[in-house]
mmCIF file of C-alpha atoms in Angstrom:
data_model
loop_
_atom_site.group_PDB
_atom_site.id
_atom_site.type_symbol
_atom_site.label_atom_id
_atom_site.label_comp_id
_atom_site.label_asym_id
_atom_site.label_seq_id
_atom_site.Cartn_x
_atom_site.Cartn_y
_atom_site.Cartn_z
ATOM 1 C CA UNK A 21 110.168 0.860 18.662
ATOM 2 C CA UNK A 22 109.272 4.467 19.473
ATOM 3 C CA UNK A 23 105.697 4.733 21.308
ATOM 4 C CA UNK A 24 104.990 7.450 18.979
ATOM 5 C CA UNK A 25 104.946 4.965 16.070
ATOM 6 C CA UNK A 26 101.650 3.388 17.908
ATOM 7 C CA UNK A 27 100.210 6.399 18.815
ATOM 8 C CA UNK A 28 97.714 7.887 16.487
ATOM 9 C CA UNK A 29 98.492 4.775 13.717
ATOM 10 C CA UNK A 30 95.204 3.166 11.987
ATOM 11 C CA UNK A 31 93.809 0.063 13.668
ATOM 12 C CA UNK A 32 92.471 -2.413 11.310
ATOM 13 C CA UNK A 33 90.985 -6.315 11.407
ATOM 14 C CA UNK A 34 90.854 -8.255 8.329
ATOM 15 C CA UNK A 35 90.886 -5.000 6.529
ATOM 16 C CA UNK A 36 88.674 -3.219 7.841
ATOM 17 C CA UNK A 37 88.979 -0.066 9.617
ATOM 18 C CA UNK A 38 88.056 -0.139 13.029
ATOM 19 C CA UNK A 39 90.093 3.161 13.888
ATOM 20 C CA UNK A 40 93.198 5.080 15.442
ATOM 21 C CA UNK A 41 95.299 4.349 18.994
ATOM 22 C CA UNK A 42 94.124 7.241 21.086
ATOM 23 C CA UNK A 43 96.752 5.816 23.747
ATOM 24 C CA UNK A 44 98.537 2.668 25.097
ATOM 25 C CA UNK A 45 97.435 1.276 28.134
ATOM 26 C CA UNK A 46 100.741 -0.404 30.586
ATOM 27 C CA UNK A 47 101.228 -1.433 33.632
ATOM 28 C CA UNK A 48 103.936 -1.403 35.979
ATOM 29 C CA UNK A 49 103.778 -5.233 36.360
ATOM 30 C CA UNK A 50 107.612 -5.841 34.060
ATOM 31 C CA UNK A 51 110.841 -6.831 34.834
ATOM 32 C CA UNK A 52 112.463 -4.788 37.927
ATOM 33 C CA UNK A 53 115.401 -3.222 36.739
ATOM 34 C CA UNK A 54 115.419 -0.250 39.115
ATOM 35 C CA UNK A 55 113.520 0.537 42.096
ATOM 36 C CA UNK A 56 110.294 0.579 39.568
ATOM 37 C CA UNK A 57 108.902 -2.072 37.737
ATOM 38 C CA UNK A 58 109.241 -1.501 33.960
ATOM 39 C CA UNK A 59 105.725 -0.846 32.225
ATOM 40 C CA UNK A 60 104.090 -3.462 30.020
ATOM 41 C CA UNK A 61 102.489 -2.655 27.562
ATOM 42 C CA UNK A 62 98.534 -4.076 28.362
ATOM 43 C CA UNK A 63 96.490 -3.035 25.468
ATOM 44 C CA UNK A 64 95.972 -0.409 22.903
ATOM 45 C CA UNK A 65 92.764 2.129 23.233
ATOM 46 C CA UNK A 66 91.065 2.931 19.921
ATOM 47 C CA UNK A 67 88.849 5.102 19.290
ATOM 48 C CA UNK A 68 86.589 4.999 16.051
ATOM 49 C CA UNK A 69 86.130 8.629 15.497
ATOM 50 C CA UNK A 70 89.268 10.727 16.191
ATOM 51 C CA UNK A 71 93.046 10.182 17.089
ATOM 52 C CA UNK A 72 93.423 12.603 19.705
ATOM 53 C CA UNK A 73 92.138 12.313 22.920
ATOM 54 C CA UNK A 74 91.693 15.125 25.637
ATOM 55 C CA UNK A 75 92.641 14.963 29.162
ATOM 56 C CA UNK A 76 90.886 11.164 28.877
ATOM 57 C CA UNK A 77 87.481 12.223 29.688
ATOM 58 C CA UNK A 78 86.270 9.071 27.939
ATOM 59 C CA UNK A 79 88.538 6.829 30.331
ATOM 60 C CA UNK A 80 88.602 8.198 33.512
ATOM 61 C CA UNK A 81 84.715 9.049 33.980
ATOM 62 C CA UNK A 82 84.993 12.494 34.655
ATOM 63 C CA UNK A 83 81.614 14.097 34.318
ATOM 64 C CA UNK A 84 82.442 18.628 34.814
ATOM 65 C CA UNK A 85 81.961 21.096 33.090
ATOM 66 C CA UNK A 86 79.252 19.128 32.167
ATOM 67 C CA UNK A 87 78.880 20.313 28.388
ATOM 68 C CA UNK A 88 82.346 19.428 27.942
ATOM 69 C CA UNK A 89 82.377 15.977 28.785
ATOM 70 C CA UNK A 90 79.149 14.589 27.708
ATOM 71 C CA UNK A 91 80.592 16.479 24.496
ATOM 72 C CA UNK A 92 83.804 14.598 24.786
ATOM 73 C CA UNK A 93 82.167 11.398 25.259
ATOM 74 C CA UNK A 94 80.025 11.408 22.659
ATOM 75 C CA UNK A 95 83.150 12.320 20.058
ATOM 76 C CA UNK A 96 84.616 9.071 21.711
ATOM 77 C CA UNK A 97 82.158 6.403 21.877
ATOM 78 C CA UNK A 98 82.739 2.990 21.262
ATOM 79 C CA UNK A 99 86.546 3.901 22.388
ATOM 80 C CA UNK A 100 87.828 0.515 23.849
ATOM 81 C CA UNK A 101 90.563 -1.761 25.016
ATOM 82 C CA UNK A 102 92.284 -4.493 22.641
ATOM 83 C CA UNK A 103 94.542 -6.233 24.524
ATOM 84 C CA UNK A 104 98.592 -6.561 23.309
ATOM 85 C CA UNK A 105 98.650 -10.178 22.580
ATOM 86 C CA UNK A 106 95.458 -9.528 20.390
ATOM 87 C CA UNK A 107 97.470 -7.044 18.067
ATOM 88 C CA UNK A 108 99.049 -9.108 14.990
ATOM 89 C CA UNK A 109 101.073 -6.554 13.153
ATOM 90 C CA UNK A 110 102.100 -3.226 14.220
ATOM 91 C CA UNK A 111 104.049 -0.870 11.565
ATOM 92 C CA UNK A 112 104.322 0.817 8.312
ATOM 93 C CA UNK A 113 104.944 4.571 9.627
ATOM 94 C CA UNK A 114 108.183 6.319 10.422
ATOM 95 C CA UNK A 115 107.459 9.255 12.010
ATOM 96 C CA UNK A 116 104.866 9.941 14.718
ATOM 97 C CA UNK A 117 101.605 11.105 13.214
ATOM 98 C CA UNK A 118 101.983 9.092 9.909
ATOM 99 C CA UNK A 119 99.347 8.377 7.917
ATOM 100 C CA UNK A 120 100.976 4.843 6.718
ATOM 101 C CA UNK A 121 101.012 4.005 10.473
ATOM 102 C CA UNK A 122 99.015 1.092 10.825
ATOM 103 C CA UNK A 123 98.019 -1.752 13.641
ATOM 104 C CA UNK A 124 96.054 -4.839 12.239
ATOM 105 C CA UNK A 125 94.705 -6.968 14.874
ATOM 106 C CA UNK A 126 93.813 -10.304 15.257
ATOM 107 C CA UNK A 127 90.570 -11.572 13.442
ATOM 108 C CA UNK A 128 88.340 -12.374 16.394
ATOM 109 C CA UNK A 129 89.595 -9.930 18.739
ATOM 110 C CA UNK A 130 87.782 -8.770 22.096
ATOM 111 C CA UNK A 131 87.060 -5.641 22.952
ATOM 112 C CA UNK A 132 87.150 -4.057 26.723
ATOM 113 C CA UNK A 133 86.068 -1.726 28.083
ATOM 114 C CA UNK A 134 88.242 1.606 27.942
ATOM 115 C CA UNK A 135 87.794 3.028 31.238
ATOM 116 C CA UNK A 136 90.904 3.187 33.873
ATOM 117 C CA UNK A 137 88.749 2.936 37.162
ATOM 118 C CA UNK A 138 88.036 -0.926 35.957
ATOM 119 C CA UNK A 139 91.785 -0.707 35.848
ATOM 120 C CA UNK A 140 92.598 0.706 39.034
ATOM 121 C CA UNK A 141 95.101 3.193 38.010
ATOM 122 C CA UNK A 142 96.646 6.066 40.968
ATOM 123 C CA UNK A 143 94.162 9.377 40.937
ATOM 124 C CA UNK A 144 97.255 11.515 41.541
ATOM 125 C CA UNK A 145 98.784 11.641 38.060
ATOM 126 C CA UNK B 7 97.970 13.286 4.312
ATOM 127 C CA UNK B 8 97.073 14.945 8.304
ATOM 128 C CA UNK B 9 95.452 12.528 10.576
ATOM 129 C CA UNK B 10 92.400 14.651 10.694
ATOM 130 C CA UNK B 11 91.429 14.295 7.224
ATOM 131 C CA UNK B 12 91.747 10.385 7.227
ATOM 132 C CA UNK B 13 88.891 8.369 6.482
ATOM 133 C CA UNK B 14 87.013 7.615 9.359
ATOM 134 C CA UNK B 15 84.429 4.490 10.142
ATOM 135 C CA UNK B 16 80.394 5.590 10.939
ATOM 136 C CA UNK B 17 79.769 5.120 14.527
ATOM 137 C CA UNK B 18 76.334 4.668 15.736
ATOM 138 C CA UNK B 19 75.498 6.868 18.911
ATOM 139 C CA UNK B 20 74.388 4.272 21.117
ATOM 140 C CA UNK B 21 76.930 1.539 22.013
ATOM 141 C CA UNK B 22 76.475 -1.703 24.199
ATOM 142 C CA UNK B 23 78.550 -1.123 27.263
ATOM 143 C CA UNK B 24 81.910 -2.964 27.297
ATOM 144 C CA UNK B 25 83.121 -5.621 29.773
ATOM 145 C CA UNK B 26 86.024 -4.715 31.832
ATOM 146 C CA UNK B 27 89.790 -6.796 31.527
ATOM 147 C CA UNK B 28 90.964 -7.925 34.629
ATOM 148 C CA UNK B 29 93.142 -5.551 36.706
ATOM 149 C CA UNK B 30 97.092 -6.176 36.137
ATOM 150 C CA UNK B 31 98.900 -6.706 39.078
ATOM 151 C CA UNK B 32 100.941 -3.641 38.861
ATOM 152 C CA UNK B 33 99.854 0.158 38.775
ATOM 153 C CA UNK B 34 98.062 1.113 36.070
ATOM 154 C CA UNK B 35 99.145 3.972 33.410
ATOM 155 C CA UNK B 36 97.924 5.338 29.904
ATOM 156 C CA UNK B 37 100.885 6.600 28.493
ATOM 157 C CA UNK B 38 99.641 9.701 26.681
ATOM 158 C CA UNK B 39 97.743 10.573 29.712
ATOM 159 C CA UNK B 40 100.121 9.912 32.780
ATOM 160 C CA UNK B 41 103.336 10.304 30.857
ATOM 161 C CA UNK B 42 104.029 12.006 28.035
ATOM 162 C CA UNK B 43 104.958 15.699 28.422
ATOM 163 C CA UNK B 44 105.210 15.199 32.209
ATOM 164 C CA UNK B 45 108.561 16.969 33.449
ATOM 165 C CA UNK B 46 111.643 15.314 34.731
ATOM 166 C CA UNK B 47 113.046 15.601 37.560
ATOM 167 C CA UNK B 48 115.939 14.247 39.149
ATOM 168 C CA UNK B 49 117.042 12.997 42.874
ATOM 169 C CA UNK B 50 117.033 16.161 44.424
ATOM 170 C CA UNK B 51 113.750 17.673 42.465
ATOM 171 C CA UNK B 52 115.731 19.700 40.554
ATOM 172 C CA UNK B 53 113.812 19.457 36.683
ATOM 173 C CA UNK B 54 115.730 17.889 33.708
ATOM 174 C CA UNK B 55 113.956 17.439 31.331
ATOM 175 C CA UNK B 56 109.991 16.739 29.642
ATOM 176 C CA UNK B 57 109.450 13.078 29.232
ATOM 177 C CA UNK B 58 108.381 13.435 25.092
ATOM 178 C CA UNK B 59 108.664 9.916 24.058
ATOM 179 C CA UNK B 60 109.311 6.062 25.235
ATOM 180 C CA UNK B 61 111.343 3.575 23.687
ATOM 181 C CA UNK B 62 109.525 0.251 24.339
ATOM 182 C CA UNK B 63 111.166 -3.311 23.100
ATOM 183 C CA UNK B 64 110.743 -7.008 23.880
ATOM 184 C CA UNK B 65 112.138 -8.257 27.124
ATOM 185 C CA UNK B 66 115.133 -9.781 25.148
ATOM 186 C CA UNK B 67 115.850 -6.212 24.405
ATOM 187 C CA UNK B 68 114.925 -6.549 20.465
ATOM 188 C CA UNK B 69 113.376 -3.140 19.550
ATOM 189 C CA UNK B 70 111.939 -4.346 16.325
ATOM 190 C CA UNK B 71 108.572 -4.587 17.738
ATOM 191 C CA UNK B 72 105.728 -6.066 15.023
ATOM 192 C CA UNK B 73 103.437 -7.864 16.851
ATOM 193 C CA UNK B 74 102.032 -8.538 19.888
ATOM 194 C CA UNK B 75 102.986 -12.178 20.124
ATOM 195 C CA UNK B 76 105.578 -11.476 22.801
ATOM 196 C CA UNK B 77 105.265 -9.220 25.823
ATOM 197 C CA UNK B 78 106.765 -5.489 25.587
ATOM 198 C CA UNK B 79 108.017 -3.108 28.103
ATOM 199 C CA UNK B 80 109.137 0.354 28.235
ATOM 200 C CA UNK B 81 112.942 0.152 28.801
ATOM 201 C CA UNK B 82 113.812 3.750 27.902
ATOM 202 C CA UNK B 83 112.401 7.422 28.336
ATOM 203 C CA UNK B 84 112.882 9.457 25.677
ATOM 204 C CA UNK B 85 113.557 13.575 25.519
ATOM 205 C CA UNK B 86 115.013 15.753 22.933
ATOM 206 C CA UNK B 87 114.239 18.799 20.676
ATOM 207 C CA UNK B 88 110.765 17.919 19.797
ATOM 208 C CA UNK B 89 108.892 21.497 19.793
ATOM 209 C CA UNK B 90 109.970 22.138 15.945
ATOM 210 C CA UNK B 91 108.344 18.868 14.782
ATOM 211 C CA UNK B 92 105.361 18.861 16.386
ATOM 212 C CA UNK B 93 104.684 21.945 15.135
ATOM 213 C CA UNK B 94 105.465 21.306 11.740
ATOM 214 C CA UNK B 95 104.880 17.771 12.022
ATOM 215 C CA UNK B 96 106.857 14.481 12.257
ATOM 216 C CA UNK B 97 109.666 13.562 14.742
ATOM 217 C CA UNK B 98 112.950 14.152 15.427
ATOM 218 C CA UNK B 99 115.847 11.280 13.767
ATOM 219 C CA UNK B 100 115.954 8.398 16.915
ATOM 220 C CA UNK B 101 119.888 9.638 16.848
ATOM 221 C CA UNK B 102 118.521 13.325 18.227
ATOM 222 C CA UNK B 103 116.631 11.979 21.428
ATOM 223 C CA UNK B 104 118.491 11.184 24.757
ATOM 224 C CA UNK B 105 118.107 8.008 26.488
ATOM 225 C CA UNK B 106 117.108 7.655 30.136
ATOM 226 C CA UNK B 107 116.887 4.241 30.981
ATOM 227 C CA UNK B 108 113.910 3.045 32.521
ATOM 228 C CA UNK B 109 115.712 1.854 35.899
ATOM 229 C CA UNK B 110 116.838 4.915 36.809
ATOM 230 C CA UNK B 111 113.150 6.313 37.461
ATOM 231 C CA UNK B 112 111.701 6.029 40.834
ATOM 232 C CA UNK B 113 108.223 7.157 40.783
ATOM 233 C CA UNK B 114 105.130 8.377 38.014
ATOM 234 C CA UNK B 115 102.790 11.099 39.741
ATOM 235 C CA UNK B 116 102.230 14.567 38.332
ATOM 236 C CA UNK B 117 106.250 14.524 37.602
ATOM 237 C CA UNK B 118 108.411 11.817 36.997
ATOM 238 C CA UNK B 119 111.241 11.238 39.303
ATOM 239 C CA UNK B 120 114.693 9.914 38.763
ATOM 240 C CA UNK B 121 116.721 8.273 41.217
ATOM 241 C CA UNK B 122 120.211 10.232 39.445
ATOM 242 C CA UNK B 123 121.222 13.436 39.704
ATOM 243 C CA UNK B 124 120.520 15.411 36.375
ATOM 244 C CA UNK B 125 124.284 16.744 35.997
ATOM 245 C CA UNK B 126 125.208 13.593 35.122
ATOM 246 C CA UNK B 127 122.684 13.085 32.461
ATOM 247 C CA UNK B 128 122.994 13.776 28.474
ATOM 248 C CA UNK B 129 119.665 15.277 28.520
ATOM 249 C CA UNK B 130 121.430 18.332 30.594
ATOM 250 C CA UNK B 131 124.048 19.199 27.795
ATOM 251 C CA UNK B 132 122.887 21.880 26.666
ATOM 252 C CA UNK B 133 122.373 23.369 29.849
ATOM 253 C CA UNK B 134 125.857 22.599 31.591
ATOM 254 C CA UNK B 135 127.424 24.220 28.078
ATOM 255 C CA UNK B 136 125.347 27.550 27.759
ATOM 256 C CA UNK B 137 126.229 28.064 31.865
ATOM 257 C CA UNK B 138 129.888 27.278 31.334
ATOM 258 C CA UNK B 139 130.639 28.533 28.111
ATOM 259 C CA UNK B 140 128.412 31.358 27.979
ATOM 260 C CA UNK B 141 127.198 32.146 31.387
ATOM 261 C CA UNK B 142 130.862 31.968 33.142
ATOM 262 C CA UNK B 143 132.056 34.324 30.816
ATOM 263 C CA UNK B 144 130.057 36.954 31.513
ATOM 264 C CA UNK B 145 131.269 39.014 34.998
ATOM 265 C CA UNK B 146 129.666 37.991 37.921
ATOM 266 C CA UNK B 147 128.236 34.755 36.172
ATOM 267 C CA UNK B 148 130.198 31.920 38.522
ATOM 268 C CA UNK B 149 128.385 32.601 41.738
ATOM 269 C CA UNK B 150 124.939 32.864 43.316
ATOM 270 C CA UNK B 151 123.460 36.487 43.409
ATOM 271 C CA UNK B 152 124.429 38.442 46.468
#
């Protein structure tokens, strides 16, 4: 599968929209193949509102210019983490950006919380 | 139908706060944000290439990838002529994208490094033909300026 496929599908549970992956979440925590650990995929991030996401002022708590991100965080609210194993079907688009893209998750799912500081990610990239 | 006229649920404006999933034990990356469109470049930081897509399978190396029920990794990093279709939409066939495999890349910051030199790779074709082919030819093109 091409990461693009995910990207941008629908997310539904039982039918419902909940929906679209604004990103994928990994973590270089896979098999060692090189001198880098191969990413895993951790989760999905949805957002309810929109598909795109910008510079992830939602995730990474970034509070200047000001207007813009209390802007950009109201557009994303409710974004948040549903992790991999939760996901129950993934497919149904062919091309990046399809509408039949679509991820249906698990009844019952959990949600976390989108941000990457909980996560721990590098501040360089 | 574009993604930005697809029907989209009501959210209400205030939002109980989420709990936070453990940390993994490895680094941490959003793909979209810390990878995609980042440039390539190889062992001796010359650039190769923009990183515009990942290939991701299960650790059996099946690429049919439906469900979460199984762990999946990133095995491949994908580049190829993607500025047509994202301007007019869709992607390129999987046949048109070159392959880096995943084990040749040695660190994720604001550029993503390969351990390989960049000659070698597919992604360079183009390159290494317009400078022999094309560039050679013309007088004065084999050698550094003076």
């Amino acid at each position: 599968m091409i990461l693009s496929d995910l990207v941008d599908a629908a997310v539904y549970e039982d039918g419902r929209q909940l929906g679209f992956v604004v990103d994928v979440r990994l973590a270089l925590d896979g098999p060692v193949t090189g001198l880098m650990a191969a990413p895993r995929i951790v989760g999905l991030l949805v957002s309810a509102r929109t598909s795109t996401s910008f510079m992830g002022y939602e995730r990474t708590g970034t509070n200047a210019p000001a207007v813009i991100a209390r802007y950009l965080a109201y557009r994303h609210r409710g974004t948040f983490l549903v992790l991999w194993e939760d996901v129950r079907t993934v497919g149904g688009g062919d091309a990046a950006g399809s509408a039949d893209a679509r991820v249906e998750l698990r009844p019952g799912f959990r949600r976390w919380s989108a941000a990457l500081e909980q996560h721990g990610t590098a501040s360089q990239a | 139908m574009s993604p930005r006229v697809r029907p989209r649920p009501r959210v209400p404006d205030e939002l109980p706060e989420l709990p936070p999933h453990l940390r993994p034990a490895g680094r941490v990356l959003d793909a979209r944000l810390h990878l995609l469109d980042r440039q390539i470049l190889d062992v001796e930081d010359v650039p190769v290439t923009t990183l515009d897509d990942l290939h991701v399978s299960y650790a059996d190396g099946d690429d049919d990838v439906t469900s979460g029920d199984r762990p999946a990794f990133v095995d491949q990093v994908l580049t190829g002529p993607v500025l047509v279709t994202r301007v007019f939409g869709g992607r390129p066939p999987a046949s048109r994208l070159v392959r880096i495999p995943w084990s040749d890349v040695v660190d994720v910051g604001v550029a993503v490094r390969l351990g390989v030199r960049g000659e070698g790779l597919d992604a360079t074709w183009v390159q290494r033909w317009l400078r022999d082919r094309v560039i050679g030819r013309i007088p004065g093109g084999r050698h550094d300026p003076e």
